[in-house]
């Protein structure tokens, strides 16, 4: 852990019980458990408020790639069907 700052906080009795039990179960200090909980909550909160830019959205990118692959396959099938039709007409003629 880097630089630390001492801070006094008041916890309600239930939260204090949860923290002390979690610390004991994990073999960690109460301070470490509280620090981790605060970090997780702040990160989750900040991530929840971050806008999703469609260009950066992995699902959008994956969907676009799948659509491109589908269109390419359809074009290949169309070209192959046209070639087969030309061959069939050539064989008849």
mmCIF file of C-alpha atoms in Angstrom:
data_model
loop_
_atom_site.group_PDB
_atom_site.id
_atom_site.type_symbol
_atom_site.label_atom_id
_atom_site.label_comp_id
_atom_site.label_asym_id
_atom_site.label_seq_id
_atom_site.Cartn_x
_atom_site.Cartn_y
_atom_site.Cartn_z
ATOM 1 C CA UNK A 1 0.000 0.000 0.000
ATOM 2 C CA UNK A 2 1.243 3.511 -0.750
ATOM 3 C CA UNK A 3 0.916 6.602 1.355
ATOM 4 C CA UNK A 4 -1.829 6.383 3.962
ATOM 5 C CA UNK A 5 -3.930 9.007 5.696
ATOM 6 C CA UNK A 6 -5.477 8.432 9.072
ATOM 7 C CA UNK A 7 -9.211 9.073 9.153
ATOM 8 C CA UNK A 8 -11.744 8.488 11.882
ATOM 9 C CA UNK A 9 -15.155 7.310 10.723
ATOM 10 C CA UNK A 10 -18.313 6.241 12.485
ATOM 11 C CA UNK A 11 -19.946 3.017 11.327
ATOM 12 C CA UNK A 12 -23.361 1.844 12.343
ATOM 13 C CA UNK A 13 -23.332 -1.276 14.492
ATOM 14 C CA UNK A 14 -24.420 -3.621 11.703
ATOM 15 C CA UNK A 15 -21.769 -2.399 9.271
ATOM 16 C CA UNK A 16 -19.118 -2.627 11.976
ATOM 17 C CA UNK A 17 -20.144 -6.237 12.627
ATOM 18 C CA UNK A 18 -19.952 -7.075 8.919
ATOM 19 C CA UNK A 19 -16.536 -5.468 8.586
ATOM 20 C CA UNK A 20 -15.056 -7.156 11.639
ATOM 21 C CA UNK A 21 -16.431 -10.546 10.590
ATOM 22 C CA UNK A 22 -15.141 -10.122 7.045
ATOM 23 C CA UNK A 23 -11.727 -9.054 8.311
ATOM 24 C CA UNK A 24 -11.510 -12.038 10.659
ATOM 25 C CA UNK A 25 -12.667 -14.472 7.966
ATOM 26 C CA UNK A 26 -10.143 -13.096 5.469
ATOM 27 C CA UNK A 27 -7.315 -12.769 7.964
ATOM 28 C CA UNK A 28 -7.024 -9.070 7.154
ATOM 29 C CA UNK A 29 -7.271 -5.841 9.082
ATOM 30 C CA UNK A 30 -10.533 -3.947 9.395
ATOM 31 C CA UNK A 31 -8.808 -1.037 7.655
ATOM 32 C CA UNK A 32 -7.854 -3.208 4.663
ATOM 33 C CA UNK A 33 -11.413 -4.515 4.300
ATOM 34 C CA UNK A 34 -12.862 -0.995 4.455
ATOM 35 C CA UNK A 35 -10.274 0.326 1.960
ATOM 36 C CA UNK A 36 -11.106 -2.441 -0.514
ATOM 37 C CA UNK A 37 -14.851 -1.907 -0.112
ATOM 38 C CA UNK A 38 -14.536 1.837 -0.675
ATOM 39 C CA UNK A 39 -12.292 1.323 -3.717
ATOM 40 C CA UNK A 40 -14.710 -1.190 -5.271
ATOM 41 C CA UNK A 41 -17.687 1.070 -4.657
ATOM 42 C CA UNK A 42 -15.981 4.155 -6.068
ATOM 43 C CA UNK A 43 -14.738 2.305 -9.149
ATOM 44 C CA UNK A 44 -18.153 0.735 -9.782
ATOM 45 C CA UNK A 45 -19.829 4.123 -9.346
ATOM 46 C CA UNK A 46 -17.397 5.877 -11.678
ATOM 47 C CA UNK A 47 -17.705 3.126 -14.301
ATOM 48 C CA UNK A 48 -21.490 3.241 -14.081
ATOM 49 C CA UNK A 49 -21.431 6.914 -15.032
ATOM 50 C CA UNK A 50 -18.994 6.576 -17.917
ATOM 51 C CA UNK A 51 -20.672 6.966 -21.296
ATOM 52 C CA UNK A 52 -20.394 4.073 -23.701
ATOM 53 C CA UNK A 53 -19.060 5.288 -27.026
ATOM 54 C CA UNK A 54 -20.416 2.995 -29.752
ATOM 55 C CA UNK A 55 -17.076 2.920 -31.592
ATOM 56 C CA UNK A 56 -15.435 1.610 -28.432
ATOM 57 C CA UNK A 57 -18.209 -0.782 -27.491
ATOM 58 C CA UNK A 58 -16.912 -4.339 -27.914
ATOM 59 C CA UNK A 59 -20.407 -5.681 -28.618
ATOM 60 C CA UNK A 60 -20.962 -3.129 -31.375
ATOM 61 C CA UNK A 61 -17.573 -3.939 -32.871
ATOM 62 C CA UNK A 62 -18.277 -7.672 -32.725
ATOM 63 C CA UNK A 63 -21.733 -7.219 -34.251
ATOM 64 C CA UNK A 64 -20.292 -5.085 -37.056
ATOM 65 C CA UNK A 65 -17.616 -7.688 -37.790
ATOM 66 C CA UNK A 66 -20.231 -10.452 -37.838
ATOM 67 C CA UNK A 67 -22.416 -8.420 -40.220
ATOM 68 C CA UNK A 68 -19.439 -7.793 -42.516
ATOM 69 C CA UNK A 69 -18.633 -11.516 -42.525
ATOM 70 C CA UNK A 70 -22.281 -12.356 -43.272
ATOM 71 C CA UNK A 71 -22.381 -9.884 -46.168
ATOM 72 C CA UNK A 72 -19.077 -11.179 -47.551
ATOM 73 C CA UNK A 73 -20.355 -14.771 -47.391
ATOM 74 C CA UNK A 74 -23.601 -13.761 -49.112
ATOM 75 C CA UNK A 75 -21.627 -12.000 -51.853
ATOM 76 C CA UNK A 76 -19.415 -15.073 -52.325
ATOM 77 C CA UNK A 77 -22.514 -17.278 -52.549
ATOM 78 C CA UNK A 78 -24.096 -14.904 -55.093
ATOM 79 C CA UNK A 79 -20.938 -14.906 -57.216
ATOM 80 C CA UNK A 80 -20.644 -18.695 -57.007
ATOM 81 C CA UNK A 81 -24.292 -19.114 -58.029
ATOM 82 C CA UNK A 82 -23.767 -16.769 -60.980
ATOM 83 C CA UNK A 83 -20.673 -18.697 -62.049
ATOM 84 C CA UNK A 84 -22.561 -21.996 -61.802
ATOM 85 C CA UNK A 85 -25.396 -20.541 -63.873
ATOM 86 C CA UNK A 86 -22.946 -19.352 -66.534
ATOM 87 C CA UNK A 87 -21.282 -22.774 -66.614
ATOM 88 C CA UNK A 88 -24.645 -24.515 -66.877
ATOM 89 C CA UNK A 89 -25.701 -22.248 -69.754
ATOM 90 C CA UNK A 90 -22.347 -22.766 -71.451
ATOM 91 C CA UNK A 91 -22.688 -26.534 -71.168
ATOM 92 C CA UNK A 92 -26.142 -26.397 -72.732
ATOM 93 C CA UNK A 93 -25.116 -24.131 -75.567
#
